Short mmCIF file of C-alpha atoms in Angstrom, two decimals:
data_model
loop_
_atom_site.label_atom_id
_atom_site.label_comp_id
_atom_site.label_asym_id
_atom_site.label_seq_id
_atom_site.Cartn_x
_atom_site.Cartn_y
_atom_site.Cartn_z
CA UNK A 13 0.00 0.00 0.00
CA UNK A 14 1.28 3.59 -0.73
CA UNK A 15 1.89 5.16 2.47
CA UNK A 16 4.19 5.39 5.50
CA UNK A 17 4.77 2.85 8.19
CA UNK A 18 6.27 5.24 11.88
CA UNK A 19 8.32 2.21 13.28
CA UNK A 20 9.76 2.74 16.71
CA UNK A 21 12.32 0.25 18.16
CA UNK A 22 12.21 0.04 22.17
CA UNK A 23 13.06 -0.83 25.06
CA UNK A 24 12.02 0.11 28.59
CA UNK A 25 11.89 4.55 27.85
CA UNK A 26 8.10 4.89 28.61
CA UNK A 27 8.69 8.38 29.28
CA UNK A 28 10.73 8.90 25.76
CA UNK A 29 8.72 7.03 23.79
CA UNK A 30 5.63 9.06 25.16
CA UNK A 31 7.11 12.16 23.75
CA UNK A 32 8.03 10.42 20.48
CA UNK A 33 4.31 9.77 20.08
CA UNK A 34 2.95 12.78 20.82
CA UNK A 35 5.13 14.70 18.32
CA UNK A 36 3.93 12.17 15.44
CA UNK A 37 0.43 12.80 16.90
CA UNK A 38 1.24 16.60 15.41
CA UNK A 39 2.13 16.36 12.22
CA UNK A 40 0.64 18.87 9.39
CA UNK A 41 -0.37 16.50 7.03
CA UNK A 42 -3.03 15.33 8.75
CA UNK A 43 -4.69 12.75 7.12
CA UNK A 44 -3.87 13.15 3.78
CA UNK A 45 -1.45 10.50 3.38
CA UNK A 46 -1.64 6.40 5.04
CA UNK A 47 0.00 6.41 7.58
CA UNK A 48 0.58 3.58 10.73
CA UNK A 49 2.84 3.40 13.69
CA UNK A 50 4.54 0.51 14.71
CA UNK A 51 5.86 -0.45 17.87
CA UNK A 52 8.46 -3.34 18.44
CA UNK A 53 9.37 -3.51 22.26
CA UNK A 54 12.01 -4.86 23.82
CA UNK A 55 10.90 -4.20 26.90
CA UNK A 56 7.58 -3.56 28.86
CA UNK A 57 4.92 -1.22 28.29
CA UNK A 58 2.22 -0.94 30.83
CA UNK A 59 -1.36 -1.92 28.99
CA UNK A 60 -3.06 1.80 30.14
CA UNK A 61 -0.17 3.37 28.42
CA UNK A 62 -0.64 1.03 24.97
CA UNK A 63 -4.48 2.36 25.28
CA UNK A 64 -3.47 5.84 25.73
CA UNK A 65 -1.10 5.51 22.48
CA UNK A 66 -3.68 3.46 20.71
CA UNK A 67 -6.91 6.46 21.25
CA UNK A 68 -3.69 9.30 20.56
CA UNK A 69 -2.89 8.12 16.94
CA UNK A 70 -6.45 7.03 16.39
CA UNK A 71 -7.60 10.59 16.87
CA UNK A 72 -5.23 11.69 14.09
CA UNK A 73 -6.07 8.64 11.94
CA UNK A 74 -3.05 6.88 12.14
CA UNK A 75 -3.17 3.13 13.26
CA UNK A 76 -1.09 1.33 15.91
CA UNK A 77 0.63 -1.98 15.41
CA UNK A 78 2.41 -2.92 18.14
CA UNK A 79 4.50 -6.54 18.92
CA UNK A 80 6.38 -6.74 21.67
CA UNK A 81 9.35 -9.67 21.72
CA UNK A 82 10.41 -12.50 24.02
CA UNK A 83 13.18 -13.57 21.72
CA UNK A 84 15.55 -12.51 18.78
CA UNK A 85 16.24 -9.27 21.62
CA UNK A 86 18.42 -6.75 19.87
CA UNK A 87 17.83 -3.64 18.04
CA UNK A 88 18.61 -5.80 14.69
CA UNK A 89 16.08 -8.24 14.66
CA UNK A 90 13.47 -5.40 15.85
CA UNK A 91 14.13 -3.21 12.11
CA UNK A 92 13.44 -6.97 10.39
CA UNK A 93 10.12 -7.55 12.36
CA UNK A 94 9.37 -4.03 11.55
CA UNK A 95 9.51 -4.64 8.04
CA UNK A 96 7.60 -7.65 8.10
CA UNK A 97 4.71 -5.71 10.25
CA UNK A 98 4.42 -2.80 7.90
CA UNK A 99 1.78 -2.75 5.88
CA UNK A 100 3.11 0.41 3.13
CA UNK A 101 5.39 1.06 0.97
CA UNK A 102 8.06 3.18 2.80
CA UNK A 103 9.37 2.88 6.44
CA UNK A 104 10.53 5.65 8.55
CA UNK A 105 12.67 4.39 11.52
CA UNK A 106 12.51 6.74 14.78
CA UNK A 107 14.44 6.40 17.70
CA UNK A 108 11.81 6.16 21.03
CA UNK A 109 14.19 9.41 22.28
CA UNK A 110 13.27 11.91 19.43
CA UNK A 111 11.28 14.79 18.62
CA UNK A 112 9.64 15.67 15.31
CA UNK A 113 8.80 19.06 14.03
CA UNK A 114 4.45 19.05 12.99
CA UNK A 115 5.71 19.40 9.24
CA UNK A 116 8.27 16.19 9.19
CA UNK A 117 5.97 13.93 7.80
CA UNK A 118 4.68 15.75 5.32
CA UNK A 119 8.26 17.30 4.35
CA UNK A 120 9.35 13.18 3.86
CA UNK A 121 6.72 12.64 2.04
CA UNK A 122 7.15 15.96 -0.50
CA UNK A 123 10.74 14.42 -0.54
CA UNK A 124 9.80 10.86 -2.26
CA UNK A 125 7.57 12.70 -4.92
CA UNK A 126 10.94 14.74 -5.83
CA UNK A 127 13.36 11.57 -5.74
CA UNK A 128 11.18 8.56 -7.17
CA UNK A 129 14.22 6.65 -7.98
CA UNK A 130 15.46 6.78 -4.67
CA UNK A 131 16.05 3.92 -2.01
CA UNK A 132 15.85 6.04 0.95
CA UNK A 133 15.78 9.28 2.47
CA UNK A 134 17.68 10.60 5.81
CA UNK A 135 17.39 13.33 8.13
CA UNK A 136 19.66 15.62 10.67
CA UNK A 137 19.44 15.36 14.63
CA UNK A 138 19.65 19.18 15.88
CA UNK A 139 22.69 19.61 18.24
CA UNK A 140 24.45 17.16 16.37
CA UNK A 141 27.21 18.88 14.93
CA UNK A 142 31.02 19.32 15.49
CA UNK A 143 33.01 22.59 16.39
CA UNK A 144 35.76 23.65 13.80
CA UNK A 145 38.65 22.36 16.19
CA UNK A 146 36.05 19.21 16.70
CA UNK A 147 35.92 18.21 12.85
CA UNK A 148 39.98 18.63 12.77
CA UNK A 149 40.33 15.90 15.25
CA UNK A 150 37.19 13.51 13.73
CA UNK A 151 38.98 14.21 10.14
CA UNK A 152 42.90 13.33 12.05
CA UNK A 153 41.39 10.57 13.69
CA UNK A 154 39.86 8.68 10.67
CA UNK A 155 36.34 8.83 12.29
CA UNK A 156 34.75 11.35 9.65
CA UNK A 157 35.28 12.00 6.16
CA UNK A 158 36.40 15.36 3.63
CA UNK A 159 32.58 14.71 1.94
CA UNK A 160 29.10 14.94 4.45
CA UNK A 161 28.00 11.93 2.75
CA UNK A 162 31.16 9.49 2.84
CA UNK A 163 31.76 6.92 5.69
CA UNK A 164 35.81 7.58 7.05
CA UNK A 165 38.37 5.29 6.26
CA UNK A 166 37.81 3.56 9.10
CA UNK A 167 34.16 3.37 8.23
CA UNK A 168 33.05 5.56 10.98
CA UNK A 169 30.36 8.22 10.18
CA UNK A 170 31.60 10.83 12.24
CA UNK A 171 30.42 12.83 8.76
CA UNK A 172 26.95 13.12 10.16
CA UNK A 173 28.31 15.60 12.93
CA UNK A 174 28.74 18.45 9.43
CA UNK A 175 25.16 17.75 8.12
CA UNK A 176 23.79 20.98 10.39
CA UNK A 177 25.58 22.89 7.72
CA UNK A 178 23.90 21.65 4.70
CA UNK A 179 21.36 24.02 2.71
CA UNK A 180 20.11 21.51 0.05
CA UNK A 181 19.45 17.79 -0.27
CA UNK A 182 22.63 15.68 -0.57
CA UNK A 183 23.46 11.97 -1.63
CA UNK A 184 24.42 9.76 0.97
CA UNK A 185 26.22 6.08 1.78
CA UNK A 186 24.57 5.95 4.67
CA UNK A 187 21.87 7.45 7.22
CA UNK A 188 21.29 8.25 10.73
CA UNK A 189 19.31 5.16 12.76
CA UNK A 190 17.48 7.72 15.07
CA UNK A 191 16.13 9.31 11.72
CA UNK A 192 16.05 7.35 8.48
CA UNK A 193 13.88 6.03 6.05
CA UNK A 194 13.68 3.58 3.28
CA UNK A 195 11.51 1.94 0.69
CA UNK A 196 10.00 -0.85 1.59
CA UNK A 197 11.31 -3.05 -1.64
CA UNK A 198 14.93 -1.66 -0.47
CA UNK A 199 15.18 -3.64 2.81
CA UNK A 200 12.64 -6.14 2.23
CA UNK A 201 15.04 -8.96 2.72
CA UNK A 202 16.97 -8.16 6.09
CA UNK A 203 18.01 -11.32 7.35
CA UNK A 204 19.59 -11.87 11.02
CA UNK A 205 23.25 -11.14 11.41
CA UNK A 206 25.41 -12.61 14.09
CA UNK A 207 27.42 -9.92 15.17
CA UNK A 208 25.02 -7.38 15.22
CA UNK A 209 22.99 -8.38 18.97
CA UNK A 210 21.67 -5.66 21.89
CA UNK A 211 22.38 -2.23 20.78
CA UNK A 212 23.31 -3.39 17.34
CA UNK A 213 26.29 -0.86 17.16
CA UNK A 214 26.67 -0.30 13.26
CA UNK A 215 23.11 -1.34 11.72
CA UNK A 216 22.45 1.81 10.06
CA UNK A 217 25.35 1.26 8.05
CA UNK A 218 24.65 -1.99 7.45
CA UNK A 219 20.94 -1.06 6.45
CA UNK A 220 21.83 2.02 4.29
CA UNK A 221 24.29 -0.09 2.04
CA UNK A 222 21.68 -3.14 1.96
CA UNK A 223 19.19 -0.64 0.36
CA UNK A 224 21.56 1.17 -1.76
CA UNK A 225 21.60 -1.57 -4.35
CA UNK A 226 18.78 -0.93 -5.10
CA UNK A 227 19.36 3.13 -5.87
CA UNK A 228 20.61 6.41 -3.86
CA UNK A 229 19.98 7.50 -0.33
CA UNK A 230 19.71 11.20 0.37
CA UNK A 231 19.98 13.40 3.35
CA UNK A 232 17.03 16.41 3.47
CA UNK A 233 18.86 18.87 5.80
CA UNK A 234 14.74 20.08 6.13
CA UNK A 235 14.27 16.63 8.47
CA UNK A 236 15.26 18.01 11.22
CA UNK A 237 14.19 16.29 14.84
CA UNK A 238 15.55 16.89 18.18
CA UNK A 239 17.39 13.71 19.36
CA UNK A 240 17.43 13.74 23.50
CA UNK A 241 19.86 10.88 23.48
CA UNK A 242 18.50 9.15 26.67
CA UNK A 243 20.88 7.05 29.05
CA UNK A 244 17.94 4.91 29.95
CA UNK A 245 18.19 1.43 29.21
CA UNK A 246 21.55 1.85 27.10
CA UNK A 247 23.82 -1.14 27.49
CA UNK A 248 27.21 -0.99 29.65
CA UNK A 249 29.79 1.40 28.74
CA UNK A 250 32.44 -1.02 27.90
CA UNK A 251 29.83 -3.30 25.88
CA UNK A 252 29.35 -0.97 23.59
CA UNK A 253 32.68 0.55 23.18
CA UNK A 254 33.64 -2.72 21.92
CA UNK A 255 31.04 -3.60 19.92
CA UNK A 256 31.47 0.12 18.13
CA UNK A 257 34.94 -1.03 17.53
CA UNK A 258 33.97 -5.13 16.77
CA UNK A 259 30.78 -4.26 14.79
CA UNK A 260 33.12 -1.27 12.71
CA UNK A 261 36.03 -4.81 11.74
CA UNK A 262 32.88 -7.25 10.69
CA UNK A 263 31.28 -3.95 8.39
CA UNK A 264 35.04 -3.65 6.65
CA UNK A 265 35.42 -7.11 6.16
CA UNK A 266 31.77 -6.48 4.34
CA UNK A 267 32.77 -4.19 2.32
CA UNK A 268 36.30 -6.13 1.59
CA UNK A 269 38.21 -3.35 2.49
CA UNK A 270 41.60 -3.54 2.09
CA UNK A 271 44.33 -2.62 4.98
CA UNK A 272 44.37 0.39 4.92
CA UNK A 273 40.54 0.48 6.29
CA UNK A 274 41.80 -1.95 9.15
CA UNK A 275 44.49 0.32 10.01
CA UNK A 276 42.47 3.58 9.99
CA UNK A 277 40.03 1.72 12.63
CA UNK A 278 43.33 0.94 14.89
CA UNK A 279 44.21 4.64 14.41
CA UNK A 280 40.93 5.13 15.44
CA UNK A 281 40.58 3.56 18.29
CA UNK A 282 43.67 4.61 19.88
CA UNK A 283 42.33 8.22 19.83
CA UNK A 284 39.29 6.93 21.45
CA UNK A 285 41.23 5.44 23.99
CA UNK A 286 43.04 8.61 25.10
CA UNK A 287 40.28 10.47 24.70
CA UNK A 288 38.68 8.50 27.52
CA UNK A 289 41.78 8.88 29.23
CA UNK A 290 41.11 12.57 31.24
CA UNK A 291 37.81 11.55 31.90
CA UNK A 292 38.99 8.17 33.64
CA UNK A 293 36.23 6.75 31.72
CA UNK A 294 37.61 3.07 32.65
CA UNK A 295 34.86 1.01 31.46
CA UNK A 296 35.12 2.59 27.63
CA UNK A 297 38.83 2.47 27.68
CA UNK A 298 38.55 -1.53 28.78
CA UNK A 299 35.88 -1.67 25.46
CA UNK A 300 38.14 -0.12 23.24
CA UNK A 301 41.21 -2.02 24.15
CA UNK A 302 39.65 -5.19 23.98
CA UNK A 303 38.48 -4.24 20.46
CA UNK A 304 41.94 -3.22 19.39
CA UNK A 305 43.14 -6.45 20.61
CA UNK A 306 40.16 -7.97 18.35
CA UNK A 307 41.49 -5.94 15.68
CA UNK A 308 45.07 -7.48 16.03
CA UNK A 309 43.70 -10.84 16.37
CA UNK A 310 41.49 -11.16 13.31
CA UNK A 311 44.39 -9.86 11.13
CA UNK A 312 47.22 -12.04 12.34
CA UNK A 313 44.96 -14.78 11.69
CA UNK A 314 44.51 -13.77 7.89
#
């Protein structure tokens, strides 16, 4: 069906997730276009509070579809069962911790009319955005790239932090997970990946490539939402430090990058390290290491 399926991945941020609703609940274009919000929890959400989404959306004409999971946990295997629940043609993935402005929806959907050949299209996350002497050290540090919409050489996206600055729409390699959206046919056929479990460090990458073989990705500086990054729920520090650096080996080894993109990722992660260091943040710094020493591992076993 032509229309637009809201999908929300979550876990145990009631409070966020309320917000997240209520902005959607907003939206300018009304009732103009199909649209449905879906719901895949990880966690628990109290039955009054499903009722109060449920009669919220319903006043605004927008259906809720809602599943909530007892296995296959993981932020991964929540974006494939919201694919398989959506009932349109194009799939908007928010984060349960963001914001939208009332004319998002109907700026996406003035977006896809311009771009029909498209496989996605991406938004910016205000307050996201680097200081001059901030997108020195990204560029030094291999975690961001010369071009807004190139991964690093380590495959980082640290490029993200320069979209602010964009005036006009701009092709992409990859998107934001707190704000991007695909066609439907694009991601259709996400399977289950083995390294990418809990906070699935890394699956926007993976997702944005997926659906780029099947035509570009652009970034509409116009989708802007406020991203309030919650802490709640968020897995251990030193988790996902090493799963930013573990996840970032298994997506070069993807892309068969040579090793040069293995040794931009070591680079990298040594500047995350002593980054860490003044802040004595000792559970990222054990992350990283171990990564690095996953790093070193993998390739003397090549």
């Amino acid at each position: 069906m032509q229309g637009l399926s809201v999908a929300i991945c979550t876990r145990n941020r009631v409070q966020d997730l309320t917000r997240c609703i209520h902005s959607i609940t907003k939206q300018s274009i009304g009732r103009t276009y199909p649209i449905e919000v879906i719901i895949i929890d990880d966690g628990e959400i109290p039955k009054e509070v499903l009722n109060d989404y449920e009669a919220l959306l319903a006043a605004s004409g927008y259906p809720l579809i809602y599943f909530s999971k007892t296995t296959d946990r993981g932020l991964w295997m929540s974006r494939i069962k919201a694919v398989e629940l959506s009932t349109m043609d194009k799939i908007l993935f928010l984060d349960d911790d963001v914001e939208i402005p009332g004319h998002y929806l109907a700026t996406l959907y003035q977006t896809y009319l311009d771009h029909p050949n498209c496989a996605g299209v991406g938004g910016v996350a205000i307050g996201m955005r680097n200081s001059f002497l901030g997108t020195i050290r990204c560029l030094l540090s291999f975690q961001q790239s010369l071009s807004s919409g190139k991964l690093s050489l380590s495959g980082q996206a640290g490029s993200m932090y320069n979209w602010h600055k964009a005036r006009k729409i701009f092709k992409t390699e990859f998107q934001h997970g707190c704000n991007m959206s695909f066609k439907k046919d694009a991601i259709r056929d996400l399977q289950p990946v083995p390294w990418l479990k809990s906070y699935s460090v890394g699956e926007d990458i993976l997702m944005s490539r997926i659906a780029r073989k099947t035509g570009p990705l652009y970034i509409n500086p116009e989708l802007k939402l406020l991203h309030h990054e919650s802490p709640a729920s968020r897995d251990n520090l030193e988790d996902v430090a090493y799963t930013r650096v573990l996840n970032h080996v298994h997506l070069l080894k993807d892309e068969r990058s040579g090793p040069i993109g293995y040794l931009a990722l070591i680079w990298t992660t040594l500047y995350l390290i002593l980054r860490e260091q003044p802040k004595k943040n000792f559970p990222a710094i054990r992350g990283y290491k171990k990564g690095l020493r996953e790093i070193f591992s993998r390739q003397t076993a090549r």
